[in-house]
CSV table of C-alpha atoms in Angstrom, one decimal:
chain,number,residue,atom,x,y,z
C,1,GLY,CA,-14.1,-5.4,1.1
C,2,ALA,CA,-12.4,-8.3,0.4
C,3,VAL,CA,-10.2,-9.3,3.7
C,4,VAL,CA,-6.3,-10.4,3.7
C,5,SER,CA,-4.9,-11.2,6.8
C,6,GLN,CA,-0.9,-11.6,8.1
C,7,HIS,CA,0.4,-13.2,10.5
C,8,PRO,CA,2.5,-12.6,13.4
C,9,SER,CA,1.1,-8.9,13.5
C,10,TRP,CA,4.2,-8.5,15.8
C,11,VAL,CA,7.7,-10.0,16.1
C,12,ILE,CA,10.9,-10.0,17.8
C,13,CYS,CA,14.1,-12.1,16.8
C,14,LYS,CA,17.6,-12.4,17.4
C,15,SER,CA,19.9,-11.1,14.8
C,16,GLY,CA,20.8,-14.2,12.4
C,17,THR,CA,17.8,-16.1,12.9
C,18,SER,CA,14.7,-16.5,10.3
C,19,VAL,CA,11.2,-15.3,10.3
C,20,LYS,CA,8.4,-16.1,8.5
C,21,ILE,CA,5.4,-14.4,7.7
C,22,GLU,CA,2.1,-15.7,6.2
C,23,CYS,CA,-0.1,-13.7,3.9
C,24,ARG,CA,-3.4,-14.8,3.1
C,25,SER,CA,-7.0,-14.1,1.5
C,26,LEU,CA,-9.6,-15.0,3.6
C,27,ASP,CA,-12.3,-14.4,1.4
C,28,PHE,CA,-11.1,-14.7,-2.3
C,29,GLN,CA,-8.4,-15.9,-5.0
C,30,ALA,CA,-5.5,-14.4,-5.4
C,31,THR,CA,-3.1,-15.1,-8.2
C,32,THR,CA,-0.8,-12.2,-7.4
C,33,MET,CA,0.1,-10.8,-4.8
C,34,PHE,CA,2.6,-8.0,-3.4
C,35,TRP,CA,5.1,-7.4,-0.5
C,36,TYR,CA,6.3,-4.1,0.5
C,37,ARG,CA,8.6,-2.6,3.2
C,38,GLN,CA,7.8,0.3,5.1
C,39,PHE,CA,10.2,2.4,7.3
C,40,PRO,CA,8.9,5.1,9.8
C,41,LYS,CA,7.2,7.9,7.9
C,42,GLN,CA,7.9,6.6,4.9
C,43,SER,CA,5.6,5.7,2.0
C,44,LEU,CA,5.6,1.6,1.1
C,45,MET,CA,8.6,0.6,-1.0
C,46,LEU,CA,7.4,-2.6,-2.8
C,47,MET,CA,9.9,-5.8,-2.6
C,48,ALA,CA,8.4,-8.3,-5.2
C,49,THR,CA,5.3,-9.7,-6.8
C,50,SER,CA,4.8,-13.6,-6.1
C,51,ASN,CA,2.2,-14.9,-8.4
C,52,GLU,CA,1.0,-18.9,-7.6
C,53,GLY,CA,3.1,-21.4,-8.8
C,54,SER,CA,5.7,-19.3,-10.1
C,55,LYS,CA,8.5,-17.5,-8.3
C,56,ALA,CA,8.9,-14.3,-7.0
C,57,THR,CA,9.6,-11.1,-9.2
C,58,TYR,CA,11.9,-8.7,-7.5
C,59,GLU,CA,12.5,-5.2,-7.4
C,60,GLN,CA,16.3,-4.4,-8.1
C,61,GLY,CA,17.7,-3.9,-4.8
C,62,VAL,CA,16.0,-6.5,-3.2
C,63,GLU,CA,18.1,-9.5,-2.1
C,64,LYS,CA,16.3,-12.7,-3.3
C,65,ASP,CA,18.4,-15.0,-1.2
C,66,LYS,CA,17.2,-12.8,1.9
C,67,PHE,CA,13.8,-12.1,1.1
C,68,LEU,CA,12.5,-15.7,0.7
C,69,ILE,CA,8.9,-15.7,-0.9
C,70,ASN,CA,6.6,-18.7,-1.6
C,71,HIS,CA,3.0,-18.5,-3.1
C,72,ALA,CA,2.2,-21.9,-2.8
C,73,SER,CA,-1.8,-21.5,-3.2
C,74,LEU,CA,-4.2,-18.8,-4.3
C,75,THR,CA,-4.8,-17.6,-0.7
C,76,LEU,CA,-1.2,-18.0,0.9
C,77,SER,CA,2.4,-16.3,0.4
C,78,THR,CA,5.1,-16.2,2.8
C,79,LEU,CA,7.5,-14.1,3.4
C,80,THR,CA,10.8,-15.4,5.2
C,81,VAL,CA,13.6,-13.0,6.3
C,82,THR,CA,17.0,-15.1,6.4
C,83,SER,CA,20.0,-14.6,8.5
C,84,ALA,CA,18.1,-11.1,9.7
C,85,HIS,CA,19.8,-8.2,11.0
C,86,PRO,CA,18.5,-5.4,12.9
C,87,GLU,CA,18.6,-3.1,9.7
C,88,ASP,CA,15.9,-5.3,8.9
C,89,SER,CA,13.7,-4.3,11.5
C,90,SER,CA,10.8,-3.1,9.4
C,91,PHE,CA,7.2,-3.0,8.2
C,92,TYR,CA,6.6,-5.4,6.4
C,93,ILE,CA,2.8,-5.6,4.5
C,94,CYS,CA,1.3,-7.6,1.9
C,95,SER,CA,-1.4,-7.0,-0.7
C,96,ALA,CA,-3.5,-9.4,-3.3
C,97,CYS,CA,-4.7,-8.7,-6.0
C,98,GLY,CA,-8.7,-8.7,-6.3
C,99,THR,CA,-10.4,-10.3,-9.1
C,100,GLY,CA,-12.1,-7.9,-10.3
C,101,ASP,CA,-11.1,-6.1,-13.7
C,102,SER,CA,-10.0,-2.8,-11.6
C,103,GLY,CA,-6.8,-4.7,-10.3
C,104,GLU,CA,-7.3,-2.9,-7.1
C,105,GLN,CA,-5.3,-4.1,-4.0
C,106,TYR,CA,-6.3,-5.2,-0.4
C,107,PHE,CA,-3.6,-4.8,2.0
C,108,GLY,CA,-2.8,-6.8,4.9
C,109,PRO,CA,-2.2,-5.2,8.5
C,110,GLY,CA,1.3,-5.5,8.5
C,111,THR,CA,3.9,-6.9,10.6
C,112,ARG,CA,6.4,-5.2,12.3
C,113,LEU,CA,9.6,-6.9,12.5
C,114,THR,CA,12.0,-6.2,15.2
C,115,VAL,CA,15.4,-7.5,14.7
C,116,THR,CA,17.9,-7.4,18.1
S,1,GLN,CA,11.7,13.6,-11.9
S,2,LYS,CA,9.5,10.9,-9.4
S,3,GLU,CA,7.0,8.8,-10.9
S,4,VAL,CA,4.5,9.9,-8.8
S,5,GLU,CA,4.7,13.1,-6.7
S,6,GLN,CA,2.7,14.2,-3.6
S,7,ASP,CA,2.8,16.9,-0.7
S,8,PRO,CA,4.1,15.2,2.0
S,9,GLY,CA,2.6,17.5,4.5
S,10,PRO,CA,1.6,17.9,7.7
S,11,LEU,CA,-1.7,19.2,6.5
S,12,SER,CA,-3.8,20.3,9.6
S,13,VAL,CA,-7.2,21.6,8.9
S,14,PRO,CA,-9.9,22.3,11.6
S,15,GLU,CA,-13.0,20.2,12.2
S,16,GLY,CA,-15.6,20.6,9.6
S,17,ALA,CA,-13.5,21.9,7.0
S,18,ILE,CA,-13.1,20.6,3.2
S,19,VAL,CA,-9.4,19.0,2.9
S,20,SER,CA,-8.0,18.9,-0.8
S,21,LEU,CA,-5.0,15.8,-1.2
S,22,ASN,CA,-3.4,15.6,-4.6
S,23,CYS,CA,-1.1,13.6,-6.6
S,24,THR,CA,1.0,14.5,-9.8
S,25,TYR,CA,2.6,11.4,-12.2
S,26,SER,CA,4.7,11.2,-15.1
S,27,ASN,CA,3.5,7.9,-16.2
S,28,SER,CA,0.9,8.1,-19.0
S,29,ALA,CA,-0.2,4.6,-18.9
S,30,PHE,CA,-1.7,4.7,-15.7
S,31,GLN,CA,-4.7,3.6,-15.8
S,32,TYR,CA,-6.1,2.6,-12.5
S,33,PHE,CA,-6.0,4.8,-9.6
S,34,MET,CA,-6.5,4.6,-5.6
S,35,TRP,CA,-6.0,6.2,-2.9
S,36,TYR,CA,-5.7,4.5,0.7
S,37,ARG,CA,-6.0,5.6,4.4
S,38,GLN,CA,-3.3,4.0,6.6
S,39,TYR,CA,-3.3,5.3,10.0
S,40,SER,CA,-0.5,4.9,12.1
S,41,ARG,CA,0.9,1.1,12.6
S,42,LYS,CA,-1.4,-0.5,10.5
S,43,GLY,CA,-1.3,-1.4,6.7
S,44,PRO,CA,-3.3,1.0,4.4
S,45,GLU,CA,-7.2,0.7,3.8
S,46,LEU,CA,-8.4,1.1,0.4
S,47,LEU,CA,-10.6,4.4,0.4
S,48,MET,CA,-11.5,4.7,-3.4
S,49,TYR,CA,-10.7,3.6,-7.1
S,50,THR,CA,-11.1,5.0,-10.2
S,51,TYR,CA,-10.7,3.5,-13.4
S,52,SER,CA,-9.4,6.1,-16.0
S,53,SER,CA,-10.9,10.3,-15.9
S,54,GLY,CA,-13.5,11.2,-14.3
S,55,ASN,CA,-15.2,11.6,-10.5
S,56,LYS,CA,-16.2,9.2,-8.5
S,57,GLU,CA,-17.9,10.0,-4.8
S,58,ASP,CA,-18.7,8.2,-1.9
S,59,GLY,CA,-20.0,9.2,1.2
S,60,ARG,CA,-18.1,12.3,2.3
S,61,PHE,CA,-15.3,11.6,-0.2
S,62,THR,CA,-14.8,12.6,-4.1
S,63,ALA,CA,-12.1,11.2,-6.2
S,64,GLN,CA,-10.9,13.2,-9.5
S,65,VAL,CA,-9.0,12.0,-12.7
S,66,ASP,CA,-7.4,14.3,-14.8
S,67,LYS,CA,-5.4,12.2,-17.3
S,68,SER,CA,-4.6,14.8,-19.1
S,69,SER,CA,-2.8,16.9,-16.5
S,70,LYS,CA,-1.4,13.4,-15.1
S,71,TYR,CA,-3.5,15.1,-11.7
S,72,ILE,CA,-5.7,13.1,-9.3
S,73,SER,CA,-7.3,14.5,-6.3
S,74,LEU,CA,-9.2,13.3,-3.3
S,75,PHE,CA,-11.9,15.5,-1.2
S,76,ILE,CA,-12.5,15.1,2.0
S,77,ARG,CA,-15.8,16.6,3.2
S,78,ASP,CA,-16.9,17.6,6.6
S,79,SER,CA,-13.2,16.5,7.5
S,80,GLN,CA,-13.5,14.6,11.5
S,81,PRO,CA,-10.7,14.0,13.7
S,82,SER,CA,-10.8,10.4,12.9
S,83,ASP,CA,-9.5,11.2,9.5
S,84,SER,CA,-6.7,12.0,10.9
S,85,ALA,CA,-4.1,9.9,9.2
S,86,THR,CA,-1.6,9.4,6.2
S,87,TYR,CA,-3.3,9.3,2.8
S,88,LEU,CA,-1.8,7.6,-0.1
S,89,CYS,CA,-2.1,7.8,-4.0
S,90,ALA,CA,-1.5,4.6,-5.6
S,91,MET,CA,-1.3,4.0,-10.1
S,92,SER,CA,-1.0,1.0,-11.7
S,93,GLY,CA,-1.2,0.2,-15.5
S,94,GLY,CA,-3.8,-2.7,-14.9
S,95,TYR,CA,-4.4,-5.8,-13.6
S,96,GLY,CA,-1.3,-7.7,-11.7
S,97,GLN,CA,0.5,-5.0,-12.4
S,98,ASN,CA,2.3,-3.3,-9.1
S,99,PHE,CA,1.2,-0.1,-8.0
S,100,VAL,CA,3.0,2.9,-7.6
S,101,PHE,CA,2.8,4.9,-4.7
S,102,GLY,CA,3.2,8.4,-3.9
S,103,PRO,CA,5.0,9.2,-0.5
S,104,GLY,CA,1.9,10.0,1.3
S,105,THR,CA,0.2,13.3,3.3
S,106,ARG,CA,-0.1,13.3,6.6
S,107,LEU,CA,-3.4,15.4,7.4
S,108,SER,CA,-4.5,16.3,10.6
S,109,VAL,CA,-8.2,17.2,11.6
S,110,LEU,CA,-8.3,19.3,14.8
S,111,PRO,CA,-11.4,19.2,17.2
């Protein structure tokens, strides 16, 4: 199956700093990528839809200026958490749409962010 | 009413049992249905996907979709301890559209 990677897998940062998370589709091109957030023992919550070459579409309640998404190429999308605070500590997961008509999503392994 | 409903469990079964996982949904526009398996602290892994109504089998896994009832199921035969994970159903209206996830069912298969 298609492979999606994320980097870093785990990051600890101090409150007030910014953190960038990369999501790459390794063996296919993805015009659409999604960013999710997952709290412990809860399901994934969609944060935004990222389309290559255009601005991301954010879900209601997600701060655009805090969670900056850039989808610069067909294989790379980045999520930058700006001025991170402890409440931003979470598991961030990206997914990329396959090229098949079914539109199945392939998930990255996730990035655990801890803000101290 | 939530768009996708799923019993969160936890569900505990003995090794070798047949497991039935289910989701119901309310949006009749959903066309694509997926099941993901997620181990603790890992990203979800795609297990099965089906389009529209019908059955699909892959090894020990069988996915069923009943669009008339807005009900999907995942069956796991001969369950193994390694199947212990959270199972998420997800569905969307089409390519490029975001998926709506169920809350996930935590499954424990006891040796």
